mmCIF file of C-alpha atoms and ligand atoms in Angstrom:
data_model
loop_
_atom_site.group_PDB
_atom_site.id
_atom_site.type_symbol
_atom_site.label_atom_id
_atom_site.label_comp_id
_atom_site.label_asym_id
_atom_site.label_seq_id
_atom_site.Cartn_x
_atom_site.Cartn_y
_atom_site.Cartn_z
ATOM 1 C CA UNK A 1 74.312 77.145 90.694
ATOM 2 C CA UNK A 2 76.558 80.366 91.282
ATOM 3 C CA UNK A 3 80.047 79.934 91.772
ATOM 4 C CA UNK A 4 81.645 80.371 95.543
ATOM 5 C CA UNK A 5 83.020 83.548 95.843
ATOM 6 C CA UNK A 6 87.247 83.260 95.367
ATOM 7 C CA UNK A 7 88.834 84.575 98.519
ATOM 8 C CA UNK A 8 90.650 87.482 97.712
ATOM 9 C CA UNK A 9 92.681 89.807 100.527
ATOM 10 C CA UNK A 10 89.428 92.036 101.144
ATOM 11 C CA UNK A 11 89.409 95.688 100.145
ATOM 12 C CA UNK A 12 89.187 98.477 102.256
ATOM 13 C CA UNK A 13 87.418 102.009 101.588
ATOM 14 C CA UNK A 14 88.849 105.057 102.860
ATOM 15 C CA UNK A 15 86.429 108.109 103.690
ATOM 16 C CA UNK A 16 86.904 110.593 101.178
ATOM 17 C CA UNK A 17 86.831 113.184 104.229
ATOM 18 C CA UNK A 18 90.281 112.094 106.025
ATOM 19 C CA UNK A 19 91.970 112.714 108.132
ATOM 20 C CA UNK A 20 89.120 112.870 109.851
ATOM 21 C CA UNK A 21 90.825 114.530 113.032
ATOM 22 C CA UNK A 22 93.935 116.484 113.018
ATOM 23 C CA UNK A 23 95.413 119.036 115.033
ATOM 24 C CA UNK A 24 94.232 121.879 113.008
ATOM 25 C CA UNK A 25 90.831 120.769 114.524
ATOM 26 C CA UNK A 26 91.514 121.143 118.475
ATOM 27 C CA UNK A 27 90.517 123.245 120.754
ATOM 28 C CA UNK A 28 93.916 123.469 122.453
ATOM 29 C CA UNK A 29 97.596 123.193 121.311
ATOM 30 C CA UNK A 30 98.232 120.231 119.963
ATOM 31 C CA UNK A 31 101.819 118.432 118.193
ATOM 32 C CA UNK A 32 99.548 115.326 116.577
ATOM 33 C CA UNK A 33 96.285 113.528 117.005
ATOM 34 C CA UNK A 34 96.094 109.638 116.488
ATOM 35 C CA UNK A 35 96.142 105.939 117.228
ATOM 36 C CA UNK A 36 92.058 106.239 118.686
ATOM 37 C CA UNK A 37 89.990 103.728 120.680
ATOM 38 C CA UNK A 38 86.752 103.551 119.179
ATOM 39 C CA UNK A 39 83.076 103.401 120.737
ATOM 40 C CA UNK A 40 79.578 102.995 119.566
ATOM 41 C CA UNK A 41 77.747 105.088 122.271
ATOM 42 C CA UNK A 42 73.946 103.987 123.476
ATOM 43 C CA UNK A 43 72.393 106.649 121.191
ATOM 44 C CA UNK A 44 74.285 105.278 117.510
ATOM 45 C CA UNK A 45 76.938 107.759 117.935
ATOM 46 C CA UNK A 46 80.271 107.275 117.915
ATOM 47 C CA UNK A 47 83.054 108.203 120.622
ATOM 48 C CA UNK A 48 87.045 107.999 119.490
ATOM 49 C CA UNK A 49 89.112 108.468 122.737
ATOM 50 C CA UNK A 50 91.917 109.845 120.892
ATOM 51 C CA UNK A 51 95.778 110.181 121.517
ATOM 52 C CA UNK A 52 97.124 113.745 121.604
ATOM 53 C CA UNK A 53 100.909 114.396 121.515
ATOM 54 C CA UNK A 54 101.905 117.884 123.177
ATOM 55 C CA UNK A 55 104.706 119.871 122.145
ATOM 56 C CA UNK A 56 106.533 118.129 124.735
ATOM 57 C CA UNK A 57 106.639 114.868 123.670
ATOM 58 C CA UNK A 58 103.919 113.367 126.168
ATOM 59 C CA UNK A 59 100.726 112.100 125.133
ATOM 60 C CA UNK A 60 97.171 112.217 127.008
ATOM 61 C CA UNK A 61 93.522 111.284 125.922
ATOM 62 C CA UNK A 62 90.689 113.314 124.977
ATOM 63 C CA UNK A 63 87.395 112.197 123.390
ATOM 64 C CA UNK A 64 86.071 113.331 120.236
ATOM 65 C CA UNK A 65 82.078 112.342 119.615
ATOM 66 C CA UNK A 66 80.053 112.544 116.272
ATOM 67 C CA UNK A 67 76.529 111.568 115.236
ATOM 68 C CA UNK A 68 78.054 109.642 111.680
ATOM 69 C CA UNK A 69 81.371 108.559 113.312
ATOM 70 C CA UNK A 70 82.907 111.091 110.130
ATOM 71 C CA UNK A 71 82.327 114.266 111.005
ATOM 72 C CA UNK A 72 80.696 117.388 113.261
ATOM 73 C CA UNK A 73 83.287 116.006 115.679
ATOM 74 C CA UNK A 74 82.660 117.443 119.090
ATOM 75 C CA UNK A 75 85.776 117.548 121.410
ATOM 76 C CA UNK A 76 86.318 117.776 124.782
ATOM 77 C CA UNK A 77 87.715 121.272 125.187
ATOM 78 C CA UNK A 78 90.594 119.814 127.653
ATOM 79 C CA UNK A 79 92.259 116.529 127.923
ATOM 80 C CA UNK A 80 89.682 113.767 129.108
ATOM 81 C CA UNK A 81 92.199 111.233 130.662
ATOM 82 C CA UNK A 82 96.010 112.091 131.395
ATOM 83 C CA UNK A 83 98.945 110.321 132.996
ATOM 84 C CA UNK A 84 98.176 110.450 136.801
ATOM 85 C CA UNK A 85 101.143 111.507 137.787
ATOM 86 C CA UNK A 86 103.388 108.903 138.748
ATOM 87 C CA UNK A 87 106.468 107.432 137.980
ATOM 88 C CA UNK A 88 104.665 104.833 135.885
ATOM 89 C CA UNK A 89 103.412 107.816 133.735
ATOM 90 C CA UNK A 90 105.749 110.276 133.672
ATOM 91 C CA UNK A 91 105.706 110.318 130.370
ATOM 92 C CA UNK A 92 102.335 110.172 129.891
ATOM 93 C CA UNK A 93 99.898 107.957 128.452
ATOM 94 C CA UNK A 94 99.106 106.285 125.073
ATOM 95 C CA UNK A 95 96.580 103.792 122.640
ATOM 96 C CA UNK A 96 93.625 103.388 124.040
ATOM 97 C CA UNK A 97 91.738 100.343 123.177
ATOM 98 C CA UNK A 98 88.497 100.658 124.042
ATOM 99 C CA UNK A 99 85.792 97.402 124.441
ATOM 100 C CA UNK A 100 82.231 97.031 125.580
ATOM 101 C CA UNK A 101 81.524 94.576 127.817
ATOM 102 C CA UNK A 102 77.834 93.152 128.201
ATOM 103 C CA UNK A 103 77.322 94.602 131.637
ATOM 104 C CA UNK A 104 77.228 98.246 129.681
ATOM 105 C CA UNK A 105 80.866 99.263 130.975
ATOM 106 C CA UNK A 106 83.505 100.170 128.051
ATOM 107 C CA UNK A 107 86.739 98.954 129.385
ATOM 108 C CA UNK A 108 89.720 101.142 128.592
ATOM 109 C CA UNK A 109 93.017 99.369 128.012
ATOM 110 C CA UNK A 110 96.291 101.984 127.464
ATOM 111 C CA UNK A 111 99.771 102.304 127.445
ATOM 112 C CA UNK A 112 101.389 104.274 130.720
ATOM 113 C CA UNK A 113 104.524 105.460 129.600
ATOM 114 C CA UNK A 114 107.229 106.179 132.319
ATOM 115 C CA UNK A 115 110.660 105.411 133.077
ATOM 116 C CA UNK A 116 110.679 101.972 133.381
ATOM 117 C CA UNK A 117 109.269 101.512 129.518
ATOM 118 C CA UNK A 118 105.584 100.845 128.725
ATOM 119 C CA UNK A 119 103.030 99.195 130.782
ATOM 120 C CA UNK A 120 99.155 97.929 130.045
ATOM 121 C CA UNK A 121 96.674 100.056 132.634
ATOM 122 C CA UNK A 122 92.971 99.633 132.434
ATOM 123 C CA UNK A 123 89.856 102.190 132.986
ATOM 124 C CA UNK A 124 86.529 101.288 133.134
ATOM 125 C CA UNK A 125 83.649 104.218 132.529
ATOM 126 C CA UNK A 126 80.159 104.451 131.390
ATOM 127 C CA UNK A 127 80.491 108.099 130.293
ATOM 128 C CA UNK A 128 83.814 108.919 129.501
ATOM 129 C CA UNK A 129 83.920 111.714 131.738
ATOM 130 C CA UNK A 130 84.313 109.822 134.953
ATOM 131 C CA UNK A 131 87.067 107.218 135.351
ATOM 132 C CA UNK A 132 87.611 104.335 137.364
ATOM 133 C CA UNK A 133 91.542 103.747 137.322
ATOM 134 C CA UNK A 134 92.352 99.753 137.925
ATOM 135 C CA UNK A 135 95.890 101.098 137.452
ATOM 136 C CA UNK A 136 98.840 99.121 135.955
ATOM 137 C CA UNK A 137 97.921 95.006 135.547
ATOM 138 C CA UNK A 138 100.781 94.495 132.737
ATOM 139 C CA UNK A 139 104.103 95.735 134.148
ATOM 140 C CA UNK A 140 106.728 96.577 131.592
ATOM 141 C CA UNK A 141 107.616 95.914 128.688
ATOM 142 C CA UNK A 142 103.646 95.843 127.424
ATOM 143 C CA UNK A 143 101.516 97.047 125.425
ATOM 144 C CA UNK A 144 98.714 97.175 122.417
ATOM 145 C CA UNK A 145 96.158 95.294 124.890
ATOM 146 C CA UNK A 146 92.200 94.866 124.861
ATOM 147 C CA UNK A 147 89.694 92.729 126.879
ATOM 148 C CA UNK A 148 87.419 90.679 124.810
ATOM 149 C CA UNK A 149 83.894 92.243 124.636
ATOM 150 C CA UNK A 150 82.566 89.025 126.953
ATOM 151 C CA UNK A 151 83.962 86.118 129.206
ATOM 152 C CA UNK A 152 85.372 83.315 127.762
ATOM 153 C CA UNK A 153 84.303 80.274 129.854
ATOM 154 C CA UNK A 154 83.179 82.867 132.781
ATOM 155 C CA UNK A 155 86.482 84.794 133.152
ATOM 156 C CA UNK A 156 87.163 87.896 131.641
ATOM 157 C CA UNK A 157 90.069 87.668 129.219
ATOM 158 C CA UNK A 158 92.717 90.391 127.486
ATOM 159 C CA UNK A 159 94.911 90.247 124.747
ATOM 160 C CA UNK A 160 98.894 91.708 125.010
ATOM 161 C CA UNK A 161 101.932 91.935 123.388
ATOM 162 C CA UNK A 162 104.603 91.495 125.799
ATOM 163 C CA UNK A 163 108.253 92.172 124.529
ATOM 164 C CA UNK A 164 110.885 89.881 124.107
ATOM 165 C CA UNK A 165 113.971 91.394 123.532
ATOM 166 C CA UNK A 166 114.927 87.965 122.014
ATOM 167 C CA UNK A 167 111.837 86.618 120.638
ATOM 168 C CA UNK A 168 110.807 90.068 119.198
ATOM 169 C CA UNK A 169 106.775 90.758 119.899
ATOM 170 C CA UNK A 170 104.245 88.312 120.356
ATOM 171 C CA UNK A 171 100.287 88.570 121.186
ATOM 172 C CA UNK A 172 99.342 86.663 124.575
ATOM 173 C CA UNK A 173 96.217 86.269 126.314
ATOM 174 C CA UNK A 174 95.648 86.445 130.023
ATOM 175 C CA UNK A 175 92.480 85.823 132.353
ATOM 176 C CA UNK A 176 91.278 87.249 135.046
ATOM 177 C CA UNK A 177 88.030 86.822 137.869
ATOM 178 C CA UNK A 178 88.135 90.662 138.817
ATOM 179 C CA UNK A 179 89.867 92.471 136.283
ATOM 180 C CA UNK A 180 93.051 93.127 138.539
ATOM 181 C CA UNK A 181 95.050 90.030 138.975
ATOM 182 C CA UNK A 182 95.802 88.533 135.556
ATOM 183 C CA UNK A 183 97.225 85.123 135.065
ATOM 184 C CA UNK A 184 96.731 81.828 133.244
ATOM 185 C CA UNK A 185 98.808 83.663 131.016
ATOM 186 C CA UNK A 186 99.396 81.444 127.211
ATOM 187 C CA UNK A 187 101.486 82.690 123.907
ATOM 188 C CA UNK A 188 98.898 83.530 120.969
ATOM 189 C CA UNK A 189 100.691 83.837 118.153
ATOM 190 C CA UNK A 190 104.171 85.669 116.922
ATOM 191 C CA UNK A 191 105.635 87.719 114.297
ATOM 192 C CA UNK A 192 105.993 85.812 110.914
ATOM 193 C CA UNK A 193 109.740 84.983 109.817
ATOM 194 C CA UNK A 194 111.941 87.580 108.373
ATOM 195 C CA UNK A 195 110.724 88.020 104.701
ATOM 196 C CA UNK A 196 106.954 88.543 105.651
ATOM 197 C CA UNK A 197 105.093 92.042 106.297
ATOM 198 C CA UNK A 198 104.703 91.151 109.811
ATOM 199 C CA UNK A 199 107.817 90.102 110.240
ATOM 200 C CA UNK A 200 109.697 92.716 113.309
ATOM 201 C CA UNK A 201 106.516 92.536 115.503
ATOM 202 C CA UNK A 202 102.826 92.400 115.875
ATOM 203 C CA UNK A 203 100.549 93.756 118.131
ATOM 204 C CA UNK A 204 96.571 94.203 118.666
ATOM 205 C CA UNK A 205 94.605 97.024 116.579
ATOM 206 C CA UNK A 206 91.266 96.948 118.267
ATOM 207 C CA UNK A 207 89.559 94.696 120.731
ATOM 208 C CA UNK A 208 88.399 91.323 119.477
ATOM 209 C CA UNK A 209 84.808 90.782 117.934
ATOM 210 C CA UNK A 210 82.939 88.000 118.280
ATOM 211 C CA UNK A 211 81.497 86.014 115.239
ATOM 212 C CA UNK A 212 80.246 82.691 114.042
ATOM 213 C CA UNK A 213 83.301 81.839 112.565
ATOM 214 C CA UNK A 214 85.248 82.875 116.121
ATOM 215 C CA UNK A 215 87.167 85.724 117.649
ATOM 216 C CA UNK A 216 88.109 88.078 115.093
ATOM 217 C CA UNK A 217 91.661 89.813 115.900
ATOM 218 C CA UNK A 218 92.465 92.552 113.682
ATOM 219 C CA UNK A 219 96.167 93.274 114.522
ATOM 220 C CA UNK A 220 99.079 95.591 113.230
ATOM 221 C CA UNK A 221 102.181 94.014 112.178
ATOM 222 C CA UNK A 222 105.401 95.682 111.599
ATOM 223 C CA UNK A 223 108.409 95.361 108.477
ATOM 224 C CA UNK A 224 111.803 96.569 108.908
ATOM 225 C CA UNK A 225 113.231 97.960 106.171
ATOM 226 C CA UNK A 226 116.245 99.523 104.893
ATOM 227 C CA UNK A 227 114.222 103.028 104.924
ATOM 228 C CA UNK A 228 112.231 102.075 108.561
ATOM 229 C CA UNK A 229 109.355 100.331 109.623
ATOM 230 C CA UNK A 230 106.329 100.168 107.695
ATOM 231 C CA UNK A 231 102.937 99.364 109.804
ATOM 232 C CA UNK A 232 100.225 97.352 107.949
ATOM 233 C CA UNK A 233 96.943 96.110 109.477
ATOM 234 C CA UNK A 234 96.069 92.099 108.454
ATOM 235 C CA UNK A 235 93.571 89.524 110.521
ATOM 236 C CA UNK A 236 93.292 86.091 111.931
ATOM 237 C CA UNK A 237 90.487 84.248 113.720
ATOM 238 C CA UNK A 238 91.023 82.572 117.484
ATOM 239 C CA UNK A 239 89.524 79.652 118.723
ATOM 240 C CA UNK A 240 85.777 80.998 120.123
ATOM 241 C CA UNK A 241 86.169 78.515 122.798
ATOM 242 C CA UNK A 242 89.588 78.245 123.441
ATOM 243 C CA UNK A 243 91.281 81.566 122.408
ATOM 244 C CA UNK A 244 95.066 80.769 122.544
ATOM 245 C CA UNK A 245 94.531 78.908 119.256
ATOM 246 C CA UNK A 246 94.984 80.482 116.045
ATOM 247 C CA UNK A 247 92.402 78.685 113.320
ATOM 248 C CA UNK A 248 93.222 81.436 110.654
ATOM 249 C CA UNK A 249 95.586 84.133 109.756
ATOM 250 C CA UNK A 250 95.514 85.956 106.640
ATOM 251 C CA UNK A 251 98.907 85.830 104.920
ATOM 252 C CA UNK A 252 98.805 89.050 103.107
ATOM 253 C CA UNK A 253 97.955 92.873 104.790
ATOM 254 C CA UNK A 254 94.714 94.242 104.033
ATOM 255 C CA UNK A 255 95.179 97.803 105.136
ATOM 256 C CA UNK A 256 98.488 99.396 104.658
ATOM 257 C CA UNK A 257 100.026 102.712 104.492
ATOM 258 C CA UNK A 258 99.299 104.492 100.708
ATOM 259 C CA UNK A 259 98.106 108.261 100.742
ATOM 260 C CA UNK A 260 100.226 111.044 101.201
ATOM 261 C CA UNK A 261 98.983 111.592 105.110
ATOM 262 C CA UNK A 262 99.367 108.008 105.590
ATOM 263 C CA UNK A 263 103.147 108.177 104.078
ATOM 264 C CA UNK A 264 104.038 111.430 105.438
ATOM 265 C CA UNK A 265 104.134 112.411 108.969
ATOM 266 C CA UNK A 266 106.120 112.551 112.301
ATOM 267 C CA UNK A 267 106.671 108.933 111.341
ATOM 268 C CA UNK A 268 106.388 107.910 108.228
ATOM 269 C CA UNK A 269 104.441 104.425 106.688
ATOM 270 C CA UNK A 270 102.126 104.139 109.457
ATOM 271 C CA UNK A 271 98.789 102.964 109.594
ATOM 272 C CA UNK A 272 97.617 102.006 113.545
ATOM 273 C CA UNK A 273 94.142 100.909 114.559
ATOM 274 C CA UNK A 274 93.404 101.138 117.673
ATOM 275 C CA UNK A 275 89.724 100.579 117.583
ATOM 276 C CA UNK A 276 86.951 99.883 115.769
ATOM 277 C CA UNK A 277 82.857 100.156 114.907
ATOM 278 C CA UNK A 278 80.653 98.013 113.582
ATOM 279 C CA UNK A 279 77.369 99.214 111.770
ATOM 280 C CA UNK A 280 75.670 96.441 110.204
ATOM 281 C CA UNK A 281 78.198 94.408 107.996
ATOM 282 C CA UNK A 282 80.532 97.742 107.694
ATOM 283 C CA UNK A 283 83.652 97.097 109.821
ATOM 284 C CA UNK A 284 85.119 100.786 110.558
ATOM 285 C CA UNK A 285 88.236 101.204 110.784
ATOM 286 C CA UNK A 286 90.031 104.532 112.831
ATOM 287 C CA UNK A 287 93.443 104.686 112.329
ATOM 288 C CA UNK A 288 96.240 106.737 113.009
ATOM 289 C CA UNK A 289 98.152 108.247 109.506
ATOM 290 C CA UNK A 290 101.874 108.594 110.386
ATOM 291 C CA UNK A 291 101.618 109.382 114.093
ATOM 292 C CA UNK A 292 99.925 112.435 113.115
ATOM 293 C CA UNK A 293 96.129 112.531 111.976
ATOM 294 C CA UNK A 294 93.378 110.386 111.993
ATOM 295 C CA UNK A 295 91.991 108.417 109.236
ATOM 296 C CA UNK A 296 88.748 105.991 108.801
ATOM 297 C CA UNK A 297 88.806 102.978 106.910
ATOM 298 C CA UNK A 298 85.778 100.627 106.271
ATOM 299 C CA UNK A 299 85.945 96.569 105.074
ATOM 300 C CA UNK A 300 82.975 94.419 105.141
ATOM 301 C CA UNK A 301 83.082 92.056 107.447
ATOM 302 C CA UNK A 302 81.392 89.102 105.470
ATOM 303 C CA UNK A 303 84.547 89.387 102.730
ATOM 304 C CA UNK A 304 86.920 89.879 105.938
ATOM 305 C CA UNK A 305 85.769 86.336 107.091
ATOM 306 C CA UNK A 306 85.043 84.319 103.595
ATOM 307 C CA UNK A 307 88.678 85.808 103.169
ATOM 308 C CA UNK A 308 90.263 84.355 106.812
ATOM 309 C CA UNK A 309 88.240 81.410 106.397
ATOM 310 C CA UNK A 310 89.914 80.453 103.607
ATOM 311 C CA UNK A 311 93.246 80.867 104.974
ATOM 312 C CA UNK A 312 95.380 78.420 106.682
ATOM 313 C CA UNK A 313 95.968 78.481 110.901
ATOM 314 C CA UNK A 314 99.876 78.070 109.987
HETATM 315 C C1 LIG B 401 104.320 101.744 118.023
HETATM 316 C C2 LIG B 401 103.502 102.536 119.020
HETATM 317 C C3 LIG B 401 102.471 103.392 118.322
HETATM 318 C C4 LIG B 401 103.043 104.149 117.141
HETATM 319 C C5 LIG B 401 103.850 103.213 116.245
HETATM 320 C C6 LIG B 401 104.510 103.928 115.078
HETATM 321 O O1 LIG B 401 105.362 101.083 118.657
HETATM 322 O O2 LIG B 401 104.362 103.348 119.771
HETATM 323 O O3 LIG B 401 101.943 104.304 119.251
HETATM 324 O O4 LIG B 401 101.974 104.675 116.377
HETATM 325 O O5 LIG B 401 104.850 102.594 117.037
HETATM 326 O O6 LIG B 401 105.357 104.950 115.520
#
């Protein structure tokens, strides 16, 4: 009889080709690409919705497609989504998390960045040329939300990370019957104690995936340090039929910030999902590397899960 596999933090494989997407590469002026929603697109290719910082300071999005999800990216020549011009997004917007839903719509959750700090708006599109704008349905201060890929117990759902000025940053989850009015709002889980990797705040990478074991949450989670923050990427498991509860979180980061483009940037020690692919058992990861480029990750889901499952709720 073989042995059970021992659960070790799983191991990640960067492409050999990143950063994938950096400014270098766009057809327009650009300060920094990063922090991408991801898509897998009807024909097997894949769509990032990418963040681009101008030379101003404000970010928009603009979608980058390729047949392997690595390279031959083909970008929009001009920004494909941009603040809309109100006060709410003055200062443009930010993130995207991007999930399919089983009706065929990709739901776009992003940050709107105006005066009043950052909210959580929401666009749905089949093409990603056309938008429909639900507008703002998290007010301030919000952000790193998604919508689960399908209704929990027939309502949509969404995962947040409201801020607490006291508590520090927490992921919440939220329902809703038409995708506007959000409530049944309950706490998720919070930042680990000071002393732990994830210790200043957490907050969603991607949108949740759905497996046999339940929902998968890959999330970032932030250390304060005497030289700055330093983002890391770890995992947990909800509840697949009641979400709020945690049944596993890995104690230890999986993905944190080690190359050069990954140390060095307009902030420095970042890595920052935003979304994800899935392509048989090969979780990919696209990441932003310091604020500035984009990078791709993979980790196979099978040692993701024999890894969480293995770990205690807390
Ligand atoms: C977070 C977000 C991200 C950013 C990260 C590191 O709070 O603003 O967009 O990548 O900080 O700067």
């Amino acid at each position: 009889m073989s042995k059970p596999r021992p659960a070790t933090t799983p191991s990640v494989l960067r492409a050999v080709a990143n950063p994938i997407l950096h400014a270098g590469m766009w057809p327009y002026p650009a300060n920094s690409i990063f922090n991408p929603g991801a898509a897998l697109l009807a024909d097997g290719s894949t769509l990032l919705l990418c963040r681009v910082e101008d030379r101003a300071g404000h970010s928009h999005l603009t979608a980058a497609r390729s047949a392997d999800g690595i390279s031959t990216w083909k970008i929009d020549p001009s920004p494909t989504l941009t603040g809309d011009g109100t006060p709410e997004e003055c200062f443009g917007i930010e993130d995207p998390r991007i999930t399919r839903l089983d009706d065929g719509r990709y739901a776009v959750c992003f940050t709107s960045y105006g005066e009043a700090g950052p909210s959580v708006s929401l666009a749905m599109t089949t093409d990603f040329a056309t938008f429909d704008r639900l507008g703002i349905i998290l007010p301030p201060n919000n952000k790193d939300a998604a919508l689960f890929p399908a209704k929990v117990a027939g309502r949509y759902a969404i995962l947040h990370r409201p801020s607490c000025p006291d508590a520090g940053g927490g992921i919440w989850i939220a329902y809703s019957d038409d995708l506007r009015h959000w409530g049944d709002h309950r706490h998720v889980m919070s930042a680990r104690p000071a002393g732990f990797w994830d210790s200043a705040k957490i907050g969603l990478a991607g949108p949740t995936i759905q497996t046999n074991d339940g929902w998968l949450v890959v999330y970032h989670g932030v250390r304060n340090t005497a030289a700055g923050s330093i983002y890391r990427v770890g995992a947990a498991l909800l509840d697949r039929n009641d979400p709020c509860h945690v049944v596993a979180r890995g104690r230890e980061w999986f993905l944190g910030p080690a190359t050069p483009d990954e140390r060095q940037g307009d902030v420095a020690d970042v890595v920052f999902p935003c979304g994800a692919t899935l392509i048989g058992n090969e979780l990919r990861l696209y990441y932003g590397m310091a604020d500035t480029s984009i990078g791709l990750a993979t980790v196979s889901l099978p040692e993701l899960l024999h890894w969480l499952r293995a770990s205690p709720s807390e």
